[in-house]
mmCIF file with all atom_site columns, N, CA and C in Angstrom:
data_model
loop_
_atom_site.group_PDB
_atom_site.id
_atom_site.type_symbol
_atom_site.label_atom_id
_atom_site.label_alt_id
_atom_site.label_comp_id
_atom_site.label_asym_id
_atom_site.label_entity_id
_atom_site.label_seq_id
_atom_site.pdbx_PDB_ins_code
_atom_site.Cartn_x
_atom_site.Cartn_y
_atom_site.Cartn_z
_atom_site.occupancy
_atom_site.B_iso_or_equiv
_atom_site.pdbx_formal_charge
_atom_site.auth_seq_id
_atom_site.auth_comp_id
_atom_site.auth_asym_id
_atom_site.auth_atom_id
_atom_site.pdbx_PDB_model_num
ATOM 1   N N  . PHE A 1 1  ? -51.084 -2.729 -27.906 1.00 58.00 ? 1  PHE A N  1
ATOM 2   C CA . PHE A 1 1  ? -50.872 -2.522 -29.074 1.00 58.00 ? 1  PHE A CA 1
ATOM 3   C C  . PHE A 1 1  ? -49.826 -1.079 -29.298 1.00 58.00 ? 1  PHE A C  1
ATOM 4   N N  . GLN A 1 2  ? -50.199 -0.175 -28.363 1.00 61.00 ? 2  GLN A N  1
ATOM 5   C CA . GLN A 1 2  ? -49.384 1.038  -28.040 1.00 61.00 ? 2  GLN A CA 1
ATOM 6   C C  . GLN A 1 2  ? -48.005 0.793  -27.953 1.00 61.00 ? 2  GLN A C  1
ATOM 7   N N  . ARG A 1 3  ? -47.669 -0.177 -27.059 1.00 63.00 ? 3  ARG A N  1
ATOM 8   C CA . ARG A 1 3  ? -46.280 -0.451 -26.902 1.00 63.00 ? 3  ARG A CA 1
ATOM 9   C C  . ARG A 1 3  ? -45.492 -0.868 -28.138 1.00 63.00 ? 3  ARG A C  1
ATOM 10  N N  . ALA A 1 4  ? -46.383 -1.908 -28.927 1.00 59.00 ? 4  ALA A N  1
ATOM 11  C CA . ALA A 1 4  ? -45.382 -2.091 -30.259 1.00 59.00 ? 4  ALA A CA 1
ATOM 12  C C  . ALA A 1 4  ? -45.508 -1.074 -31.096 1.00 59.00 ? 4  ALA A C  1
ATOM 13  N N  . HIS A 1 5  ? -46.283 -0.106 -31.070 1.00 58.00 ? 5  HIS A N  1
ATOM 14  C CA . HIS A 1 5  ? -46.149 1.078  -32.063 1.00 58.00 ? 5  HIS A CA 1
ATOM 15  C C  . HIS A 1 5  ? -45.262 1.900  -31.323 1.00 58.00 ? 5  HIS A C  1
ATOM 16  N N  . ASN A 1 6  ? -44.963 2.246  -30.003 1.00 58.00 ? 6  ASN A N  1
ATOM 17  C CA . ASN A 1 6  ? -44.006 2.923  -29.514 1.00 58.00 ? 6  ASN A CA 1
ATOM 18  C C  . ASN A 1 6  ? -42.452 2.355  -30.014 1.00 58.00 ? 6  ASN A C  1
ATOM 19  N N  . LEU A 1 7  ? -42.642 0.968  -29.908 1.00 59.00 ? 7  LEU A N  1
ATOM 20  C CA . LEU A 1 7  ? -41.182 0.406  -30.408 1.00 59.00 ? 7  LEU A CA 1
ATOM 21  C C  . LEU A 1 7  ? -40.954 0.302  -31.833 1.00 59.00 ? 7  LEU A C  1
ATOM 22  N N  . GLN A 1 8  ? -41.999 0.256  -32.318 1.00 67.00 ? 8  GLN A N  1
ATOM 23  C CA . GLN A 1 8  ? -41.738 0.305  -34.026 1.00 67.00 ? 8  GLN A CA 1
ATOM 24  C C  . GLN A 1 8  ? -42.676 1.320  -34.763 1.00 67.00 ? 8  GLN A C  1
ATOM 25  N N  . PRO A 1 9  ? -42.708 2.614  -34.370 1.00 66.00 ? 9  PRO A N  1
ATOM 26  C CA . PRO A 1 9  ? -43.565 3.701  -34.862 1.00 66.00 ? 9  PRO A CA 1
ATOM 27  C C  . PRO A 1 9  ? -43.898 3.757  -36.459 1.00 66.00 ? 9  PRO A C  1
ATOM 28  N N  . ALA A 1 10 ? -43.166 3.065  -37.367 1.00 74.00 ? 10 ALA A N  1
ATOM 29  C CA . ALA A 1 10 ? -43.487 3.176  -38.736 1.00 74.00 ? 10 ALA A CA 1
ATOM 30  C C  . ALA A 1 10 ? -43.836 1.770  -39.281 1.00 74.00 ? 10 ALA A C  1
ATOM 31  N N  . ASP A 1 11 ? -43.882 0.803  -38.187 1.00 83.00 ? 11 ASP A N  1
ATOM 32  C CA . ASP A 1 11 ? -44.570 -0.546 -38.728 1.00 83.00 ? 11 ASP A CA 1
ATOM 33  C C  . ASP A 1 11 ? -45.991 -0.538 -38.992 1.00 83.00 ? 11 ASP A C  1
ATOM 34  N N  . PRO A 1 12 ? -46.375 -0.888 -40.318 1.00 88.00 ? 12 PRO A N  1
ATOM 35  C CA . PRO A 1 12 ? -47.745 -0.825 -40.608 1.00 88.00 ? 12 PRO A CA 1
ATOM 36  C C  . PRO A 1 12 ? -48.626 -1.820 -39.958 1.00 88.00 ? 12 PRO A C  1
ATOM 37  N N  . ILE A 1 13 ? -48.030 -2.994 -39.538 1.00 88.00 ? 13 ILE A N  1
ATOM 38  C CA . ILE A 1 13 ? -48.873 -3.787 -38.625 1.00 88.00 ? 13 ILE A CA 1
ATOM 39  C C  . ILE A 1 13 ? -49.007 -3.193 -37.329 1.00 88.00 ? 13 ILE A C  1
ATOM 40  N N  . ALA A 1 14 ? -48.314 -2.818 -36.605 1.00 88.00 ? 14 ALA A N  1
ATOM 41  C CA . ALA A 1 14 ? -48.426 -2.068 -35.464 1.00 88.00 ? 14 ALA A CA 1
ATOM 42  C C  . ALA A 1 14 ? -49.550 -1.113 -35.332 1.00 88.00 ? 14 ALA A C  1
ATOM 43  N N  . LEU A 1 15 ? -48.996 -0.199 -36.467 1.00 92.00 ? 15 LEU A N  1
ATOM 44  C CA . LEU A 1 15 ? -50.314 0.851  -36.653 1.00 92.00 ? 15 LEU A CA 1
ATOM 45  C C  . LEU A 1 15 ? -51.529 0.301  -36.963 1.00 92.00 ? 15 LEU A C  1
ATOM 46  N N  . LEU A 1 16 ? -51.822 -0.760 -37.666 1.00 92.00 ? 16 LEU A N  1
ATOM 47  C CA . LEU A 1 16 ? -52.921 -1.405 -37.980 1.00 92.00 ? 16 LEU A CA 1
ATOM 48  C C  . LEU A 1 16 ? -53.732 -2.014 -36.852 1.00 92.00 ? 16 LEU A C  1
ATOM 49  N N  . LEU A 1 17 ? -52.923 -2.518 -36.054 1.00 92.00 ? 17 LEU A N  1
ATOM 50  C CA . LEU A 1 17 ? -53.410 -3.224 -34.799 1.00 92.00 ? 17 LEU A CA 1
ATOM 51  C C  . LEU A 1 17 ? -53.765 -2.191 -33.832 1.00 92.00 ? 17 LEU A C  1
ATOM 52  N N  . LEU A 1 18 ? -52.930 -1.112 -33.769 1.00 93.00 ? 18 LEU A N  1
ATOM 53  C CA . LEU A 1 18 ? -53.405 -0.038 -32.868 1.00 93.00 ? 18 LEU A CA 1
ATOM 54  C C  . LEU A 1 18 ? -54.538 0.884  -33.286 1.00 93.00 ? 18 LEU A C  1
ATOM 55  N N  . ALA A 1 19 ? -54.920 0.993  -34.528 1.00 96.00 ? 19 ALA A N  1
ATOM 56  C CA . ALA A 1 19 ? -56.082 1.478  -35.221 1.00 96.00 ? 19 ALA A CA 1
ATOM 57  C C  . ALA A 1 19 ? -56.983 0.756  -34.893 1.00 96.00 ? 19 ALA A C  1
ATOM 58  N N  . ASP A 1 20 ? -56.887 -0.564 -35.056 1.00 95.00 ? 20 ASP A N  1
ATOM 59  C CA . ASP A 1 20 ? -58.002 -1.462 -34.700 1.00 95.00 ? 20 ASP A CA 1
ATOM 60  C C  . ASP A 1 20 ? -58.451 -1.189 -33.356 1.00 95.00 ? 20 ASP A C  1
ATOM 61  N N  . SER A 1 21 ? -57.475 -1.059 -32.352 1.00 95.00 ? 21 SER A N  1
ATOM 62  C CA . SER A 1 21 ? -57.901 -1.314 -31.054 1.00 95.00 ? 21 SER A CA 1
ATOM 63  C C  . SER A 1 21 ? -58.828 0.168  -30.686 1.00 95.00 ? 21 SER A C  1
ATOM 64  N N  . ARG A 1 22 ? -58.183 1.146  -31.406 1.00 96.00 ? 22 ARG A N  1
ATOM 65  C CA . ARG A 1 22 ? -59.064 2.499  -31.208 1.00 96.00 ? 22 ARG A CA 1
ATOM 66  C C  . ARG A 1 22 ? -60.336 2.431  -31.724 1.00 96.00 ? 22 ARG A C  1
ATOM 67  N N  . ALA A 1 23 ? -60.624 1.879  -32.914 1.00 97.00 ? 23 ALA A N  1
ATOM 68  C CA . ALA A 1 23 ? -61.870 1.716  -33.279 1.00 97.00 ? 23 ALA A CA 1
ATOM 69  C C  . ALA A 1 23 ? -62.610 0.854  -32.682 1.00 97.00 ? 23 ALA A C  1
ATOM 70  N N  . GLN A 1 24 ? -62.177 -0.228 -32.070 1.00 96.00 ? 24 GLN A N  1
ATOM 71  C CA . GLN A 1 24 ? -62.939 -1.332 -31.231 1.00 96.00 ? 24 GLN A CA 1
ATOM 72  C C  . GLN A 1 24 ? -63.556 -0.069 -29.906 1.00 96.00 ? 24 GLN A C  1
ATOM 73  N N  . LEU A 1 25 ? -63.070 0.616  -29.355 1.00 96.00 ? 25 LEU A N  1
ATOM 74  C CA . LEU A 1 25 ? -63.284 1.405  -28.679 1.00 96.00 ? 25 LEU A CA 1
ATOM 75  C C  . LEU A 1 25 ? -64.095 2.777  -28.821 1.00 96.00 ? 25 LEU A C  1
ATOM 76  N N  . GLY A 1 26 ? -64.471 2.809  -30.202 1.00 96.00 ? 26 GLY A N  1
ATOM 77  C CA . GLY A 1 26 ? -65.272 3.834  -30.805 1.00 96.00 ? 26 GLY A CA 1
ATOM 78  C C  . GLY A 1 26 ? -64.729 5.154  -31.093 1.00 96.00 ? 26 GLY A C  1
ATOM 79  N N  . GLN A 1 27 ? -63.216 5.037  -30.997 1.00 97.00 ? 27 GLN A N  1
ATOM 80  C CA . GLN A 1 27 ? -62.682 6.239  -31.298 1.00 97.00 ? 27 GLN A CA 1
ATOM 81  C C  . GLN A 1 27 ? -62.255 6.266  -32.708 1.00 97.00 ? 27 GLN A C  1
ATOM 82  N N  . PHE A 1 28 ? -63.325 6.465  -33.586 1.00 98.00 ? 28 PHE A N  1
ATOM 83  C CA . PHE A 1 28 ? -62.966 6.383  -34.943 1.00 98.00 ? 28 PHE A CA 1
ATOM 84  C C  . PHE A 1 28 ? -61.971 7.355  -35.657 1.00 98.00 ? 28 PHE A C  1
ATOM 85  N N  . ASP A 1 29 ? -62.109 8.692  -35.129 1.00 97.00 ? 29 ASP A N  1
ATOM 86  C CA . ASP A 1 29 ? -61.255 9.646  -35.808 1.00 97.00 ? 29 ASP A CA 1
ATOM 87  C C  . ASP A 1 29 ? -59.653 9.188  -35.537 1.00 97.00 ? 29 ASP A C  1
ATOM 88  N N  . GLU A 1 30 ? -59.447 8.828  -34.313 1.00 96.00 ? 30 GLU A N  1
ATOM 89  C CA . GLU A 1 30 ? -58.071 8.595  -34.286 1.00 96.00 ? 30 GLU A CA 1
ATOM 90  C C  . GLU A 1 30 ? -57.882 7.324  -34.840 1.00 96.00 ? 30 GLU A C  1
ATOM 91  N N  . ALA A 1 31 ? -58.723 6.257  -35.055 1.00 97.00 ? 31 ALA A N  1
ATOM 92  C CA . ALA A 1 31 ? -58.306 5.155  -35.542 1.00 97.00 ? 31 ALA A CA 1
ATOM 93  C C  . ALA A 1 31 ? -58.021 5.597  -37.009 1.00 97.00 ? 31 ALA A C  1
ATOM 94  N N  . ILE A 1 32 ? -58.885 6.448  -37.641 1.00 97.00 ? 32 ILE A N  1
ATOM 95  C CA . ILE A 1 32 ? -58.772 6.752  -39.280 1.00 97.00 ? 32 ILE A CA 1
ATOM 96  C C  . ILE A 1 32 ? -57.205 7.341  -39.186 1.00 97.00 ? 32 ILE A C  1
ATOM 97  N N  . ALA A 1 33 ? -57.011 8.151  -38.447 1.00 96.00 ? 33 ALA A N  1
ATOM 98  C CA . ALA A 1 33 ? -55.649 8.991  -38.734 1.00 96.00 ? 33 ALA A CA 1
ATOM 99  C C  . ALA A 1 33 ? -54.424 7.914  -38.366 1.00 96.00 ? 33 ALA A C  1
ATOM 100 N N  . LEU A 1 34 ? -54.794 6.899  -37.724 1.00 95.00 ? 34 LEU A N  1
ATOM 101 C CA . LEU A 1 34 ? -53.485 5.775  -37.595 1.00 95.00 ? 34 LEU A CA 1
ATOM 102 C C  . LEU A 1 34 ? -53.502 4.853  -38.857 1.00 95.00 ? 34 LEU A C  1
ATOM 103 N N  . PHE A 1 35 ? -54.762 4.613  -39.312 1.00 95.00 ? 35 PHE A N  1
ATOM 104 C CA . PHE A 1 35 ? -54.877 4.063  -40.698 1.00 95.00 ? 35 PHE A CA 1
ATOM 105 C C  . PHE A 1 35 ? -54.233 4.737  -41.911 1.00 95.00 ? 35 PHE A C  1
ATOM 106 N N  . GLU A 1 36 ? -54.255 6.136  -41.711 1.00 95.00 ? 36 GLU A N  1
ATOM 107 C CA . GLU A 1 36 ? -53.814 6.860  -42.985 1.00 95.00 ? 36 GLU A CA 1
ATOM 108 C C  . GLU A 1 36 ? -52.368 6.709  -42.661 1.00 95.00 ? 36 GLU A C  1
ATOM 109 N N  . GLN A 1 37 ? -51.614 6.734  -41.410 1.00 92.00 ? 37 GLN A N  1
ATOM 110 C CA . GLN A 1 37 ? -50.265 6.728  -41.095 1.00 92.00 ? 37 GLN A CA 1
ATOM 111 C C  . GLN A 1 37 ? -49.858 5.245  -41.614 1.00 92.00 ? 37 GLN A C  1
ATOM 112 N N  . ALA A 1 38 ? -50.441 4.229  -41.294 1.00 93.00 ? 38 ALA A N  1
ATOM 113 C CA . ALA A 1 38 ? -50.318 2.747  -42.030 1.00 93.00 ? 38 ALA A CA 1
ATOM 114 C C  . ALA A 1 38 ? -50.211 2.683  -43.437 1.00 93.00 ? 38 ALA A C  1
ATOM 115 N N  . ARG A 1 39 ? -51.049 3.606  -43.841 1.00 92.00 ? 39 ARG A N  1
ATOM 116 C CA . ARG A 1 39 ? -50.921 3.458  -45.375 1.00 92.00 ? 39 ARG A CA 1
ATOM 117 C C  . ARG A 1 39 ? -49.853 4.074  -46.188 1.00 92.00 ? 39 ARG A C  1
ATOM 118 N N  . LYS A 1 40 ? -49.266 5.105  -45.380 1.00 91.00 ? 40 LYS A N  1
ATOM 119 C CA . LYS A 1 40 ? -48.130 5.762  -45.971 1.00 91.00 ? 40 LYS A CA 1
ATOM 120 C C  . LYS A 1 40 ? -46.883 4.580  -45.846 1.00 91.00 ? 40 LYS A C  1
ATOM 121 N N  . ALA A 1 41 ? -46.962 3.546  -44.861 1.00 90.00 ? 41 ALA A N  1
ATOM 122 C CA . ALA A 1 41 ? -46.080 2.948  -44.582 1.00 90.00 ? 41 ALA A CA 1
ATOM 123 C C  . ALA A 1 41 ? -46.119 1.712  -45.448 1.00 90.00 ? 41 ALA A C  1
ATOM 124 N N  . SER A 1 42 ? -47.288 1.321  -46.006 1.00 91.00 ? 42 SER A N  1
ATOM 125 C CA . SER A 1 42 ? -47.773 0.072  -46.577 1.00 91.00 ? 42 SER A CA 1
ATOM 126 C C  . SER A 1 42 ? -48.609 0.055  -47.526 1.00 91.00 ? 42 SER A C  1
ATOM 127 N N  . ASP A 1 43 ? -48.979 -0.447 -48.518 1.00 89.00 ? 43 ASP A N  1
ATOM 128 C CA . ASP A 1 43 ? -50.425 -0.815 -49.284 1.00 89.00 ? 43 ASP A CA 1
ATOM 129 C C  . ASP A 1 43 ? -50.912 -1.964 -49.092 1.00 89.00 ? 43 ASP A C  1
ATOM 130 N N  . ILE A 1 44 ? -50.929 -2.501 -47.978 1.00 90.00 ? 44 ILE A N  1
ATOM 131 C CA . ILE A 1 44 ? -51.624 -3.726 -47.691 1.00 90.00 ? 44 ILE A CA 1
ATOM 132 C C  . ILE A 1 44 ? -53.201 -3.514 -47.611 1.00 90.00 ? 44 ILE A C  1
ATOM 133 N N  . SER A 1 45 ? -54.055 -4.306 -48.042 1.00 90.00 ? 45 SER A N  1
ATOM 134 C CA . SER A 1 45 ? -55.415 -4.132 -48.507 1.00 90.00 ? 45 SER A CA 1
ATOM 135 C C  . SER A 1 45 ? -56.271 -4.163 -47.122 1.00 90.00 ? 45 SER A C  1
ATOM 136 N N  . GLU A 1 46 ? -55.723 -4.567 -46.098 1.00 93.00 ? 46 GLU A N  1
ATOM 137 C CA . GLU A 1 46 ? -56.468 -4.644 -44.824 1.00 93.00 ? 46 GLU A CA 1
ATOM 138 C C  . GLU A 1 46 ? -56.626 -3.284 -44.318 1.00 93.00 ? 46 GLU A C  1
ATOM 139 N N  . ILE A 1 47 ? -55.690 -2.262 -44.434 1.00 95.00 ? 47 ILE A N  1
ATOM 140 C CA . ILE A 1 47 ? -55.820 -1.158 -44.036 1.00 95.00 ? 47 ILE A CA 1
ATOM 141 C C  . ILE A 1 47 ? -57.187 -0.381 -44.529 1.00 95.00 ? 47 ILE A C  1
ATOM 142 N N  . ASP A 1 48 ? -57.026 -0.286 -45.820 1.00 96.00 ? 48 ASP A N  1
ATOM 143 C CA . ASP A 1 48 ? -58.063 0.168  -46.584 1.00 96.00 ? 48 ASP A CA 1
ATOM 144 C C  . ASP A 1 48 ? -59.581 -0.421 -45.916 1.00 96.00 ? 48 ASP A C  1
ATOM 145 N N  . LEU A 1 49 ? -59.625 -1.852 -45.872 1.00 96.00 ? 49 LEU A N  1
ATOM 146 C CA . LEU A 1 49 ? -60.770 -2.238 -45.369 1.00 96.00 ? 49 LEU A CA 1
ATOM 147 C C  . LEU A 1 49 ? -61.051 -1.835 -43.841 1.00 96.00 ? 49 LEU A C  1
ATOM 148 N N  . HIS A 1 50 ? -60.080 -1.864 -43.065 1.00 96.00 ? 50 HIS A N  1
ATOM 149 C CA . HIS A 1 50 ? -60.552 -1.474 -41.795 1.00 96.00 ? 50 HIS A CA 1
ATOM 150 C C  . HIS A 1 50 ? -60.852 0.193  -41.562 1.00 96.00 ? 50 HIS A C  1
ATOM 151 N N  . GLU A 1 51 ? -60.091 0.866  -42.556 1.00 97.00 ? 51 GLU A N  1
ATOM 152 C CA . GLU A 1 51 ? -60.465 2.279  -42.312 1.00 97.00 ? 51 GLU A CA 1
ATOM 153 C C  . GLU A 1 51 ? -61.868 2.473  -42.948 1.00 97.00 ? 51 GLU A C  1
ATOM 154 N N  . GLY A 1 52 ? -62.068 1.531  -43.941 1.00 97.00 ? 52 GLY A N  1
ATOM 155 C CA . GLY A 1 52 ? -63.895 1.835  -44.586 1.00 97.00 ? 52 GLY A CA 1
ATOM 156 C C  . GLY A 1 52 ? -64.722 1.482  -43.499 1.00 97.00 ? 52 GLY A C  1
ATOM 157 N N  . LEU A 1 53 ? -64.283 0.504  -42.734 1.00 97.00 ? 53 LEU A N  1
ATOM 158 C CA . LEU A 1 53 ? -65.317 0.090  -41.701 1.00 97.00 ? 53 LEU A CA 1
ATOM 159 C C  . LEU A 1 53 ? -65.502 1.338  -40.843 1.00 97.00 ? 53 LEU A C  1
ATOM 160 N N  . CYS A 1 54 ? -64.436 1.714  -40.455 1.00 97.00 ? 54 CYS A N  1
ATOM 161 C CA . CYS A 1 54 ? -64.359 3.099  -39.545 1.00 97.00 ? 54 CYS A CA 1
ATOM 162 C C  . CYS A 1 54 ? -65.497 4.156  -39.938 1.00 97.00 ? 54 CYS A C  1
ATOM 163 N N  . HIS A 1 55 ? -65.255 4.454  -41.367 1.00 98.00 ? 55 HIS A N  1
ATOM 164 C CA . HIS A 1 55 ? -66.132 5.465  -42.285 1.00 98.00 ? 55 HIS A CA 1
ATOM 165 C C  . HIS A 1 55 ? -67.498 5.042  -42.037 1.00 98.00 ? 55 HIS A C  1
ATOM 166 N N  . LEU A 1 56 ? -67.688 3.563  -42.396 1.00 97.00 ? 56 LEU A N  1
ATOM 167 C CA . LEU A 1 56 ? -69.259 3.245  -42.193 1.00 97.00 ? 56 LEU A CA 1
ATOM 168 C C  . LEU A 1 56 ? -70.018 3.384  -41.072 1.00 97.00 ? 56 LEU A C  1
ATOM 169 N N  . MET A 1 57 ? -69.035 3.271  -39.939 1.00 96.00 ? 57 MET A N  1
ATOM 170 C CA . MET A 1 57 ? -69.549 3.326  -38.740 1.00 96.00 ? 57 MET A CA 1
ATOM 171 C C  . MET A 1 57 ? -69.920 4.882  -38.497 1.00 96.00 ? 57 MET A C  1
ATOM 172 N N  . LYS A 1 58 ? -69.064 5.783  -38.678 1.00 97.00 ? 58 LYS A N  1
ATOM 173 C CA . LYS A 1 58 ? -69.290 7.204  -38.700 1.00 97.00 ? 58 LYS A CA 1
ATOM 174 C C  . LYS A 1 58 ? -70.302 7.608  -39.792 1.00 97.00 ? 58 LYS A C  1
ATOM 175 N N  . GLY A 1 59 ? -70.845 7.071  -40.676 1.00 97.00 ? 59 GLY A N  1
ATOM 176 C CA . GLY A 1 59 ? -71.869 7.022  -41.490 1.00 97.00 ? 59 GLY A CA 1
ATOM 177 C C  . GLY A 1 59 ? -71.372 7.768  -42.894 1.00 97.00 ? 59 GLY A C  1
ATOM 178 N N  . ASN A 1 60 ? -70.126 7.833  -43.019 1.00 97.00 ? 60 ASN A N  1
ATOM 179 C CA . ASN A 1 60 ? -69.439 8.206  -44.250 1.00 97.00 ? 60 ASN A CA 1
ATOM 180 C C  . ASN A 1 60 ? -69.417 7.359  -45.260 1.00 97.00 ? 60 ASN A C  1
ATOM 181 N N  . MET A 1 61 ? -70.899 7.193  -45.994 1.00 97.00 ? 61 MET A N  1
ATOM 182 C CA . MET A 1 61 ? -70.755 6.142  -46.913 1.00 97.00 ? 61 MET A CA 1
ATOM 183 C C  . MET A 1 61 ? -70.243 6.186  -47.906 1.00 97.00 ? 61 MET A C  1
ATOM 184 N N  . ASP A 1 62 ? -69.907 7.704  -48.480 1.00 97.00 ? 62 ASP A N  1
ATOM 185 C CA . ASP A 1 62 ? -69.077 7.564  -49.926 1.00 97.00 ? 62 ASP A CA 1
ATOM 186 C C  . ASP A 1 62 ? -67.736 7.283  -49.392 1.00 97.00 ? 62 ASP A C  1
ATOM 187 N N  . LYS A 1 63 ? -67.042 7.563  -48.599 1.00 97.00 ? 63 LYS A N  1
ATOM 188 C CA . LYS A 1 63 ? -65.723 7.402  -48.173 1.00 97.00 ? 63 LYS A CA 1
ATOM 189 C C  . LYS A 1 63 ? -65.467 5.850  -47.840 1.00 97.00 ? 63 LYS A C  1
ATOM 190 N N  . ALA A 1 64 ? -66.410 5.310  -47.291 1.00 97.00 ? 64 ALA A N  1
ATOM 191 C CA . ALA A 1 64 ? -66.445 3.769  -46.928 1.00 97.00 ? 64 ALA A CA 1
ATOM 192 C C  . ALA A 1 64 ? -66.421 3.398  -48.157 1.00 97.00 ? 64 ALA A C  1
ATOM 193 N N  . GLU A 1 65 ? -67.343 3.462  -49.243 1.00 97.00 ? 65 GLU A N  1
ATOM 194 C CA . GLU A 1 65 ? -67.591 2.912  -50.514 1.00 97.00 ? 65 GLU A CA 1
ATOM 195 C C  . GLU A 1 65 ? -66.190 3.101  -51.316 1.00 97.00 ? 65 GLU A C  1
ATOM 196 N N  . SER A 1 66 ? -65.489 3.983  -51.383 1.00 97.00 ? 66 SER A N  1
ATOM 197 C CA . SER A 1 66 ? -64.437 4.065  -52.099 1.00 97.00 ? 66 SER A CA 1
ATOM 198 C C  . SER A 1 66 ? -63.308 3.363  -51.408 1.00 97.00 ? 66 SER A C  1
ATOM 199 N N  . LEU A 1 67 ? -62.939 3.271  -50.252 1.00 97.00 ? 67 LEU A N  1
ATOM 200 C CA . LEU A 1 67 ? -62.021 2.337  -49.521 1.00 97.00 ? 67 LEU A CA 1
ATOM 201 C C  . LEU A 1 67 ? -62.327 0.971  -49.647 1.00 97.00 ? 67 LEU A C  1
ATOM 202 N N  . PHE A 1 68 ? -63.570 0.389  -49.789 1.00 97.00 ? 68 PHE A N  1
ATOM 203 C CA . PHE A 1 68 ? -63.968 -1.021 -49.878 1.00 97.00 ? 68 PHE A CA 1
ATOM 204 C C  . PHE A 1 68 ? -63.821 -1.254 -51.607 1.00 97.00 ? 68 PHE A C  1
ATOM 205 N N  . ASN A 1 69 ? -64.006 -0.137 -52.392 1.00 97.00 ? 69 ASN A N  1
ATOM 206 C CA . ASN A 1 69 ? -63.640 -0.540 -53.700 1.00 97.00 ? 69 ASN A CA 1
ATOM 207 C C  . ASN A 1 69 ? -62.115 -0.478 -53.859 1.00 97.00 ? 69 ASN A C  1
ATOM 208 N N  . ARG A 1 70 ? -61.316 0.044  -53.382 1.00 94.00 ? 70 ARG A N  1
ATOM 209 C CA . ARG A 1 70 ? -59.960 -0.137 -53.555 1.00 94.00 ? 70 ARG A CA 1
ATOM 210 C C  . ARG A 1 70 ? -59.329 -1.551 -53.056 1.00 94.00 ? 70 ARG A C  1
ATOM 211 N N  . VAL A 1 71 ? -60.082 -2.342 -51.919 1.00 94.00 ? 71 VAL A N  1
ATOM 212 C CA . VAL A 1 71 ? -59.892 -3.625 -51.574 1.00 94.00 ? 71 VAL A CA 1
ATOM 213 C C  . VAL A 1 71 ? -60.083 -4.663 -52.736 1.00 94.00 ? 71 VAL A C  1
ATOM 214 N N  . ILE A 1 72 ? -61.186 -4.456 -53.468 1.00 92.00 ? 72 ILE A N  1
ATOM 215 C CA . ILE A 1 72 ? -61.743 -5.432 -54.456 1.00 92.00 ? 72 ILE A CA 1
ATOM 216 C C  . ILE A 1 72 ? -61.168 -5.050 -55.723 1.00 92.00 ? 72 ILE A C  1
ATOM 217 N N  . GLU A 1 73 ? -60.447 -4.025 -56.155 1.00 86.00 ? 73 GLU A N  1
ATOM 218 C CA . GLU A 1 73 ? -59.761 -3.765 -57.333 1.00 86.00 ? 73 GLU A CA 1
ATOM 219 C C  . GLU A 1 73 ? -58.429 -4.502 -57.478 1.00 86.00 ? 73 GLU A C  1
#
């Protein structure tokens, strides 16, 4: 996913996948930063959902809830 991001740094799907890979490694802060970059490039709801899961794992319940609510609106 890093290579895809390097080839297309503004591609929201490449950013989403790279962020997901960081989250799976427990690198939640780095993942959140990548999700924020992806959101600047696109408004696909998966970005909010996946970032919300990172915040949930970090114990940031208010931020997670806010992002989850954006998904269902």
